[in-house]
Short mmCIF file of C-alpha atoms in Angstrom, two decimals:
data_model
loop_
_atom_site.label_atom_id
_atom_site.label_comp_id
_atom_site.label_asym_id
_atom_site.label_seq_id
_atom_site.Cartn_x
_atom_site.Cartn_y
_atom_site.Cartn_z
CA MET A 30 -13.75 16.43 16.54
CA LYS A 31 -15.98 13.46 15.58
CA PRO A 32 -13.96 11.94 12.77
CA GLU A 33 -16.34 8.98 12.28
CA CYS A 34 -19.03 11.38 11.14
CA VAL A 35 -16.82 12.96 8.52
CA SER A 36 -16.35 11.24 5.21
CA GLY A 37 -13.48 12.00 2.83
CA ILE A 38 -9.99 10.70 3.12
CA SER A 39 -8.13 13.97 3.40
CA ARG A 40 -10.15 15.29 6.34
CA ARG A 41 -9.77 12.01 8.18
CA ALA A 42 -6.03 12.06 7.53
CA ILE A 43 -5.78 15.52 9.08
CA GLN A 44 -7.79 14.40 12.12
CA ILE A 45 -5.39 11.71 13.22
CA THR A 46 -4.52 13.38 16.46
CA MET A 47 -3.01 10.93 18.93
CA TYR A 48 -0.04 10.19 16.73
CA SER A 49 3.10 12.35 17.16
CA ASN A 50 4.02 14.90 14.49
CA SER A 51 6.58 12.87 12.62
CA ILE A 52 4.25 9.87 12.55
CA GLN A 53 1.41 12.04 11.26
CA LYS A 54 3.73 13.56 8.67
CA LEU A 55 4.74 10.11 7.33
CA ILE A 56 1.14 8.93 7.37
CA SER A 57 0.13 11.92 5.24
CA LEU A 58 3.02 11.24 2.85
CA PHE A 59 2.19 7.54 2.50
CA SER A 60 -1.52 8.40 2.07
CA LYS A 61 -0.61 9.95 -1.27
CA PHE A 62 0.79 6.68 -2.59
CA PRO A 63 -1.47 4.93 -5.13
CA THR A 64 -4.11 2.62 -3.54
CA VAL A 65 -3.11 3.81 -0.02
CA GLY A 66 -5.52 5.50 2.37
CA PRO A 67 -4.79 6.92 5.84
CA LYS A 68 -5.51 3.62 7.63
CA THR A 69 -3.08 1.68 5.46
CA ALA A 70 -0.57 4.55 5.65
CA ALA A 71 -0.71 4.25 9.46
CA ARG A 72 -0.10 0.49 9.19
CA PHE A 73 2.97 1.30 7.05
CA VAL A 74 4.40 3.67 9.66
CA PHE A 75 3.85 1.25 12.57
CA TYR A 76 5.41 -1.51 10.48
CA LEU A 77 8.42 0.74 9.96
CA LEU A 78 8.57 1.59 13.65
CA LYS A 79 8.84 -2.13 14.42
CA LEU A 80 11.63 -2.73 11.87
CA PRO A 81 15.27 -2.64 12.97
CA ARG A 82 16.81 0.81 12.44
CA GLU A 83 19.19 -0.38 9.68
CA GLN A 84 16.28 -1.59 7.55
CA VAL A 85 14.42 1.72 7.79
CA GLU A 86 17.67 3.50 6.95
CA GLU A 87 18.12 1.23 3.93
CA ILE A 88 14.66 2.21 2.58
CA SER A 89 15.48 5.88 3.26
CA MET A 90 18.79 5.60 1.42
CA GLU A 91 17.30 3.82 -1.57
CA LEU A 92 14.68 6.56 -1.78
CA ALA A 93 17.30 9.32 -1.52
CA HIS A 94 19.32 7.85 -4.42
CA LEU A 95 16.34 6.92 -6.56
CA LYS A 96 15.95 10.24 -8.40
CA GLU A 97 19.71 10.62 -8.79
CA ILE A 98 20.37 7.21 -10.26
CA ILE A 99 17.32 6.72 -12.42
CA LYS A 100 16.83 8.45 -15.74
CA ASN A 101 14.30 7.90 -18.51
CA CYS A 102 15.34 6.25 -21.76
CA VAL A 103 15.30 8.89 -24.56
CA LEU A 104 13.62 6.45 -26.94
CA CYS A 105 11.02 4.52 -24.90
CA PHE A 106 10.94 6.48 -21.58
CA LEU A 107 11.63 3.33 -19.47
CA PRO A 108 13.35 4.41 -16.25
CA PHE A 109 16.81 2.83 -16.10
CA GLU A 110 20.18 3.33 -14.42
CA GLY A 111 23.69 3.19 -15.92
CA GLU A 112 25.68 4.70 -18.74
CA GLY A 113 24.24 6.30 -21.84
CA THR A 114 20.86 7.70 -22.72
CA MET A 115 19.13 4.50 -23.77
CA CYS A 116 17.66 1.72 -21.64
CA PRO A 117 18.93 -1.88 -21.96
CA ILE A 118 16.08 -2.76 -24.31
CA CYS A 119 16.54 0.13 -26.73
CA SER A 120 20.33 -0.27 -26.74
CA ASP A 121 20.14 -4.02 -27.36
CA LYS A 122 21.43 -4.55 -30.95
CA THR A 123 19.77 -7.99 -31.18
CA ARG A 124 16.24 -6.63 -30.90
CA ASP A 125 13.98 -6.02 -33.82
CA ARG A 126 13.98 -2.29 -34.44
CA SER A 127 11.13 -2.43 -36.92
CA THR A 128 8.35 -2.95 -34.43
CA LEU A 129 7.36 -0.52 -31.74
CA CYS A 130 5.03 -1.62 -28.96
CA VAL A 131 3.11 1.23 -27.32
CA VAL A 132 2.16 0.59 -23.68
CA GLU A 133 0.49 2.78 -21.08
CA LYS A 134 2.92 2.22 -18.23
CA GLU A 135 6.09 0.50 -17.10
CA PRO A 136 4.48 -2.62 -15.50
CA ASP A 137 2.72 -3.26 -18.89
CA LEU A 138 6.10 -3.35 -20.61
CA ASP A 139 7.34 -5.73 -17.94
CA SER A 140 4.36 -8.03 -18.45
CA ILE A 141 4.97 -8.21 -22.20
CA GLU A 142 8.69 -8.83 -21.70
CA LYS A 143 7.85 -11.77 -19.42
CA THR A 144 6.01 -13.52 -22.26
CA ASN A 145 9.36 -13.86 -24.04
CA LYS A 146 7.37 -13.53 -27.33
CA TYR A 147 8.17 -9.99 -28.24
CA LYS A 148 11.60 -8.96 -29.45
CA GLY A 149 10.88 -5.46 -30.74
CA LEU A 150 11.16 -2.11 -28.99
CA TYR A 151 8.69 -0.24 -26.77
CA PHE A 152 7.24 3.19 -26.17
CA ILE A 153 5.76 4.09 -22.78
CA LEU A 154 2.88 6.50 -23.25
CA GLY A 155 2.68 7.46 -19.60
CA GLY A 156 -1.11 7.50 -19.28
CA ASN A 157 -4.39 7.38 -21.06
CA VAL A 158 -6.58 9.99 -22.78
CA SER A 159 -9.76 10.65 -20.94
CA PRO A 160 -12.72 9.00 -22.78
CA VAL A 161 -14.97 11.78 -21.49
CA ARG A 162 -12.91 14.84 -22.22
CA LYS A 163 -11.31 13.28 -25.34
CA LYS A 164 -8.11 15.07 -24.39
CA GLU A 165 -4.76 13.60 -23.48
CA THR A 166 -3.78 13.92 -19.83
CA ALA A 167 -0.08 14.54 -20.23
CA ILE A 168 0.54 11.47 -22.40
CA ARG A 169 3.63 11.49 -24.59
CA SER A 170 1.79 11.90 -27.89
CA ASP A 171 4.26 14.33 -29.42
CA ALA A 172 7.19 12.14 -28.51
CA LEU A 173 5.40 9.10 -29.90
CA LEU A 174 4.65 10.82 -33.17
CA LYS A 175 8.30 11.75 -33.48
CA ARG A 176 9.47 8.27 -32.49
CA ALA A 177 7.13 6.56 -34.96
CA GLN A 178 8.55 8.67 -37.82
CA ASP A 179 11.84 6.71 -37.47
CA PRO A 180 12.21 5.06 -40.88
CA GLN A 181 13.34 1.85 -39.16
CA VAL A 182 9.86 1.47 -37.61
CA ASN A 183 7.43 -0.48 -39.79
CA GLU A 184 4.82 -1.68 -37.40
CA ILE A 185 3.32 0.00 -34.32
CA ILE A 186 1.52 -2.29 -31.89
CA LEU A 187 -0.93 -0.49 -29.64
CA ALA A 188 -0.84 -2.68 -26.50
CA LEU A 189 -3.23 -0.60 -24.38
CA ASN A 190 -5.69 -1.88 -21.81
CA PRO A 191 -9.02 -3.31 -23.07
CA THR A 192 -10.83 -0.72 -20.90
CA THR A 193 -12.81 2.39 -21.83
CA GLU A 194 -9.76 4.56 -21.16
CA GLY A 195 -7.48 2.20 -23.16
CA GLU A 196 -9.92 2.10 -26.06
CA ALA A 197 -10.16 5.89 -26.10
CA THR A 198 -6.33 6.11 -26.10
CA THR A 199 -6.04 3.54 -28.86
CA LEU A 200 -8.47 5.53 -31.01
CA TYR A 201 -6.60 8.74 -30.27
CA ILE A 202 -3.22 7.21 -31.16
CA GLU A 203 -4.57 5.59 -34.31
CA ARG A 204 -5.78 8.97 -35.56
CA LEU A 205 -2.50 10.58 -34.53
CA LEU A 206 -0.41 8.02 -36.46
CA LYS A 207 -2.64 7.81 -39.50
CA PRO A 208 -0.74 10.44 -41.55
CA LEU A 209 2.48 8.29 -41.23
CA ASN A 210 0.90 5.53 -43.33
CA LYS A 211 2.49 2.77 -41.21
CA LYS A 212 1.06 -0.57 -40.13
CA VAL A 213 -0.72 -0.04 -36.81
CA THR A 214 -1.95 -3.20 -35.01
CA LYS A 215 -3.74 -3.94 -31.77
CA LEU A 216 -3.44 -6.83 -29.32
CA GLY A 217 -5.73 -9.80 -30.08
CA ARG A 218 -8.98 -10.09 -28.12
CA GLY A 219 -10.50 -13.34 -26.97
CA LEU A 220 -10.84 -15.72 -24.10
CA PRO A 221 -8.09 -15.49 -21.52
CA VAL A 222 -6.15 -18.74 -21.10
CA GLY A 223 -7.62 -20.69 -18.21
CA GLY A 224 -10.90 -18.78 -18.46
CA GLU A 225 -14.26 -20.49 -18.84
CA LEU A 226 -16.59 -19.92 -21.69
CA GLU A 227 -19.57 -20.05 -19.34
CA TYR A 228 -18.37 -17.02 -17.44
CA ALA A 229 -16.97 -14.98 -20.34
CA ASP A 230 -18.79 -11.69 -20.85
CA GLU A 231 -20.49 -10.96 -24.20
CA GLU A 232 -17.85 -8.51 -25.41
CA THR A 233 -15.02 -10.96 -24.78
CA LEU A 234 -16.92 -13.79 -26.41
CA SER A 235 -17.75 -11.60 -29.44
CA SER A 236 -14.08 -10.72 -29.75
CA ALA A 237 -13.13 -14.42 -29.48
CA LEU A 238 -15.59 -15.28 -32.28
CA GLU A 239 -14.36 -12.49 -34.50
CA GLY A 240 -10.69 -13.43 -33.84
CA ARG A 241 -11.15 -17.12 -34.47
CA LYS A 242 -8.54 -18.80 -36.59
CA MET B 13 11.63 -17.60 -17.25
CA LYS B 14 7.88 -17.96 -17.64
CA PRO B 15 6.66 -16.00 -14.63
CA GLU B 16 3.00 -16.32 -15.48
CA CYS B 17 3.19 -20.07 -14.88
CA VAL B 18 4.69 -19.62 -11.47
CA SER B 19 2.47 -18.89 -8.53
CA GLY B 20 3.72 -17.40 -5.24
CA ILE B 21 4.43 -13.76 -4.61
CA SER B 22 8.09 -14.03 -3.60
CA ARG B 23 9.11 -15.88 -6.78
CA ARG B 24 7.25 -13.40 -8.89
CA ALA B 25 8.91 -10.52 -7.06
CA ILE B 26 12.33 -12.00 -7.82
CA GLN B 27 11.48 -12.46 -11.45
CA ILE B 28 10.83 -8.79 -12.13
CA THR B 29 13.59 -8.47 -14.65
CA MET B 30 13.13 -5.47 -16.87
CA TYR B 31 13.37 -3.00 -14.01
CA SER B 32 16.79 -1.63 -13.10
CA ASN B 33 18.50 -2.77 -9.93
CA SER B 34 17.58 0.18 -7.69
CA ILE B 35 13.94 -0.05 -8.82
CA GLN B 36 13.90 -3.77 -8.12
CA LYS B 37 15.45 -3.18 -4.76
CA LEU B 38 12.81 -0.68 -3.77
CA ILE B 39 10.04 -2.92 -5.09
CA SER B 40 11.29 -5.74 -2.90
CA LEU B 41 11.48 -3.44 0.12
CA PHE B 42 7.97 -2.05 -0.43
CA SER B 43 6.68 -5.63 -0.99
CA LYS B 44 7.38 -6.36 2.65
CA PHE B 45 5.03 -3.56 3.77
CA PRO B 46 1.73 -4.82 5.20
CA THR B 47 -0.98 -5.41 2.52
CA VAL B 48 1.51 -4.66 -0.29
CA GLY B 49 2.36 -7.19 -3.00
CA PRO B 50 4.95 -6.87 -5.79
CA LYS B 51 2.49 -5.25 -8.24
CA THR B 52 1.48 -2.54 -5.74
CA ALA B 53 5.14 -2.09 -4.71
CA ALA B 54 6.00 -1.42 -8.36
CA ARG B 55 3.23 1.12 -8.56
CA PHE B 56 4.69 2.83 -5.50
CA VAL B 57 8.12 3.06 -7.10
CA PHE B 58 6.75 4.46 -10.40
CA TYR B 59 4.70 6.92 -8.40
CA LEU B 60 7.89 8.06 -6.63
CA LEU B 61 9.75 8.30 -9.95
CA LYS B 62 7.12 10.73 -11.18
CA LEU B 63 7.25 12.89 -8.01
CA PRO B 64 9.44 15.98 -7.92
CA ARG B 65 12.88 15.21 -6.37
CA GLU B 66 12.24 17.33 -3.28
CA GLN B 67 9.18 15.34 -2.36
CA VAL B 68 10.99 12.00 -2.61
CA GLU B 69 13.84 13.47 -0.51
CA GLU B 70 11.28 14.62 2.06
CA ILE B 71 9.98 11.03 2.44
CA SER B 72 13.52 9.77 2.64
CA MET B 73 14.38 12.34 5.36
CA GLU B 74 11.31 11.61 7.38
CA LEU B 75 12.14 7.89 7.26
CA ALA B 76 15.75 8.47 8.25
CA HIS B 77 14.71 10.46 11.35
CA LEU B 78 11.76 8.22 12.28
CA LYS B 79 13.70 5.77 14.43
CA GLU B 80 15.82 8.53 16.02
CA ILE B 81 12.92 10.73 17.01
CA ILE B 82 10.29 8.21 18.07
CA LYS B 83 10.45 6.32 21.37
CA ASN B 84 7.90 4.11 23.02
CA CYS B 85 6.13 5.32 26.14
CA VAL B 86 7.35 3.40 29.17
CA LEU B 87 3.82 2.98 30.50
CA CYS B 88 1.57 2.32 27.49
CA PHE B 89 4.09 1.73 24.70
CA LEU B 90 2.58 4.33 22.42
CA PRO B 91 5.29 5.67 20.07
CA PHE B 92 5.82 9.37 20.73
CA GLU B 93 8.37 12.10 20.26
CA GLY B 94 9.52 14.80 22.67
CA GLU B 95 10.92 15.07 26.16
CA GLY B 96 10.57 12.51 28.92
CA THR B 97 9.73 8.83 28.95
CA MET B 98 5.96 9.10 28.91
CA CYS B 99 3.63 9.80 25.99
CA PRO B 100 1.22 12.81 26.02
CA ILE B 101 -1.64 10.61 27.26
CA CYS B 102 0.22 8.96 30.17
CA SER B 103 1.78 12.22 31.25
CA ASP B 104 -1.54 14.11 31.12
CA LYS B 105 -2.41 14.85 34.76
CA THR B 106 -6.09 15.40 33.96
CA ARG B 107 -6.67 11.85 32.81
CA ASP B 108 -8.27 9.18 35.01
CA ARG B 109 -5.40 7.00 36.19
CA SER B 110 -7.70 4.36 37.67
CA THR B 111 -8.75 2.81 34.33
CA LEU B 112 -6.45 1.05 31.92
CA CYS B 113 -7.70 0.22 28.44
CA VAL B 114 -5.78 -2.69 26.79
CA VAL B 115 -5.68 -2.48 23.00
CA GLU B 116 -3.94 -4.66 20.41
CA LYS B 117 -2.25 -1.93 18.37
CA GLU B 118 -1.76 1.85 18.01
CA PRO B 119 -4.60 2.55 15.54
CA ASP B 120 -7.04 0.91 18.01
CA LEU B 121 -5.96 3.41 20.67
CA ASP B 122 -6.43 6.21 18.17
CA SER B 123 -9.98 5.01 17.31
CA ILE B 124 -10.95 5.00 20.98
CA GLU B 125 -9.42 8.44 21.54
CA LYS B 126 -11.47 9.74 18.67
CA THR B 127 -14.71 8.81 20.45
CA ASN B 128 -13.87 11.40 23.13
CA LYS B 129 -15.60 9.10 25.58
CA TYR B 130 -12.64 7.60 27.32
CA LYS B 131 -10.48 9.61 29.67
CA GLY B 132 -8.36 6.84 31.25
CA LEU B 133 -4.97 5.43 30.26
CA TYR B 134 -4.03 2.80 27.75
CA PHE B 135 -1.81 -0.19 27.32
CA ILE B 136 -0.76 -1.39 23.80
CA LEU B 137 -0.38 -5.14 23.79
CA GLY B 138 1.38 -5.22 20.46
CA GLY B 139 -0.35 -8.29 19.06
CA ASN B 140 -2.64 -11.20 19.72
CA VAL B 141 -2.17 -14.70 21.09
CA SER B 142 -2.67 -17.39 18.45
CA PRO B 143 -6.00 -19.14 19.04
CA VAL B 144 -4.49 -22.35 17.69
CA ARG B 145 -1.21 -22.50 19.51
CA LYS B 146 -2.65 -20.77 22.59
CA LYS B 147 0.69 -19.06 23.00
CA GLU B 148 1.45 -15.36 22.92
CA THR B 149 3.32 -14.16 19.84
CA ALA B 150 5.56 -11.53 21.42
CA ILE B 151 2.69 -9.70 23.09
CA ARG B 152 3.60 -7.53 26.12
CA SER B 153 1.98 -9.75 28.74
CA ASP B 154 4.73 -9.43 31.33
CA ALA B 155 4.68 -5.65 31.00
CA LEU B 156 0.90 -5.63 31.20
CA LEU B 157 0.93 -7.74 34.41
CA LYS B 158 3.45 -5.36 35.93
CA ARG B 159 1.47 -2.29 34.78
CA ALA B 160 -1.84 -3.63 36.07
CA GLN B 161 -0.33 -4.12 39.54
CA ASP B 162 -0.10 -0.29 39.88
CA PRO B 163 -2.31 0.38 42.96
CA GLN B 164 -3.87 3.38 41.14
CA VAL B 165 -5.38 1.03 38.55
CA ASN B 166 -8.83 -0.20 39.58
CA GLU B 167 -10.37 -1.28 36.28
CA ILE B 168 -8.85 -2.91 33.24
CA ILE B 169 -10.85 -2.71 30.02
CA LEU B 170 -9.98 -5.32 27.48
CA ALA B 171 -10.67 -3.54 24.17
CA LEU B 172 -9.55 -6.28 21.82
CA ASN B 173 -11.03 -7.14 18.46
CA PRO B 174 -14.22 -9.27 18.38
CA THR B 175 -12.37 -11.86 16.25
CA THR B 176 -11.11 -15.33 16.97
CA GLU B 177 -7.64 -13.93 17.70
CA GLY B 178 -9.01 -11.14 19.83
CA GLU B 179 -11.22 -13.52 21.80
CA ALA B 180 -8.27 -15.82 22.45
CA THR B 181 -6.21 -12.90 23.61
CA THR B 182 -9.00 -11.63 25.86
CA LEU B 183 -9.27 -15.05 27.45
CA TYR B 184 -5.50 -15.23 27.90
CA ILE B 185 -5.28 -11.79 29.49
CA GLU B 186 -8.26 -12.49 31.78
CA ARG B 187 -6.51 -15.52 33.16
CA LEU B 188 -3.25 -13.61 33.45
CA LEU B 189 -4.87 -10.80 35.45
CA LYS B 190 -7.09 -13.03 37.61
CA PRO B 191 -4.63 -13.24 40.53
CA LEU B 192 -4.68 -9.42 40.85
CA ASN B 193 -8.37 -9.44 41.84
CA LYS B 194 -9.15 -6.30 39.94
CA LYS B 195 -12.20 -5.36 37.89
CA VAL B 196 -11.69 -6.61 34.31
CA THR B 197 -14.27 -5.50 31.73
CA LYS B 198 -14.75 -6.02 28.01
CA LEU B 199 -16.25 -3.79 25.33
CA GLY B 200 -19.99 -4.11 24.86
CA ARG B 201 -21.25 -6.26 22.01
CA GLY B 202 -24.25 -5.54 19.90
CA LEU B 203 -25.51 -4.00 16.69
CA PRO B 204 -23.16 -1.47 15.14
CA VAL B 205 -24.68 2.02 14.79
CA GLY B 206 -26.13 2.34 11.27
CA GLY B 207 -26.27 -1.43 10.84
CA GLU B 208 -29.45 -3.24 9.86
CA LEU B 209 -31.07 -5.98 11.98
CA GLU B 210 -31.94 -7.91 8.84
CA TYR B 211 -28.27 -8.33 7.91
CA ALA B 212 -26.84 -8.82 11.39
CA ASP B 213 -25.20 -12.22 11.96
CA GLU B 214 -26.50 -14.51 14.67
CA GLU B 215 -23.59 -13.93 17.04
CA THR B 216 -23.99 -10.13 16.89
CA LEU B 217 -27.72 -10.38 17.37
CA SER B 218 -27.29 -12.75 20.29
CA SER B 219 -24.87 -10.30 21.87
CA ALA B 220 -27.29 -7.46 21.24
CA LEU B 221 -30.07 -9.41 23.00
CA GLU B 222 -27.89 -10.33 25.94
CA GLY B 223 -26.59 -6.77 26.24
CA ARG B 224 -30.07 -5.13 26.10
CA LYS B 225 -30.76 -2.39 28.55
#
């Protein structure tokens, strides 16, 4: 009964006592959202309580339809809505079908699309392998291996995060694809545009030196 | 079409182009949640897409019922569900009806309740006055003035945040309640439990000295 003495999000979430049941229920549901703890979840609920009823109903409706409308592309696994089994990118005849860009998650694909520099296709891996356990955590490695065997695909770009997890995944995928004998490339490393040399870490600066042209 | 060159959250949110319409719609709805930007909103949507359908429907249902079930207490404005017009605190006959604790928002009430030290009633102000414009931004000042006139109420505790906004609001409410000639108190200031003297700011240390006992 002294919540301030108890650490750990889940116990604190349970101990929210002055809120009514449906508020508590929603707080616990929002608490499971990524980056959201019980305090932020409570702010969400009180924000919703202050919204006009129609707006809350709109969110509710959009959520209810989400899983019905959205399906994953059979080629790249991008969630999309509409006819067919392929997303707008994979079904776009003007795109270069010889390059396949492997990303960890959907927002990464979106970031690359926004550069307007890449006209090939994608593959969403859906996660990283754990650098500690050296084991994939439900990433789509089998589907990638199958997809990469497509004779149209000549180059596979591994556009994974320059983090420990991303590096481990890159290594894992490189080994996985090795038997296919296809060109496997990685994103260039170096100084980020707008960054300052003075504040660049050693690894980044080493990569920039190595990648000079 | 070059989103990275454009600053400003709203423009970026509009420019999310590779996501399908219903995903974009949900991202824009979640972007309006407190503390949530378009990147976090996108993470929410992809989190939901990975959840089992029943769980998303559960969230949707809870949201749909939220505004139907929840009503504000006529005395303290705490959202609650159930019979009657008063929340469980205000309708609790064992509580001390002579003290009224004024808080800014619902989570503040919850924090005070969790101390188990306060057995009086509450009043949720619903916001702060702006310290710049010296004008209330839709706070329940009229309702508070009316509530404080209740002859049962002897003491009004202003439990507002020790911030510029909270101070401005405290000042405003003190002036508002002055004609009632009732005891108006504020929360004690001083060192937070577990805090270190070495790192305490001057204001806090001054308050701690003044409030010594």
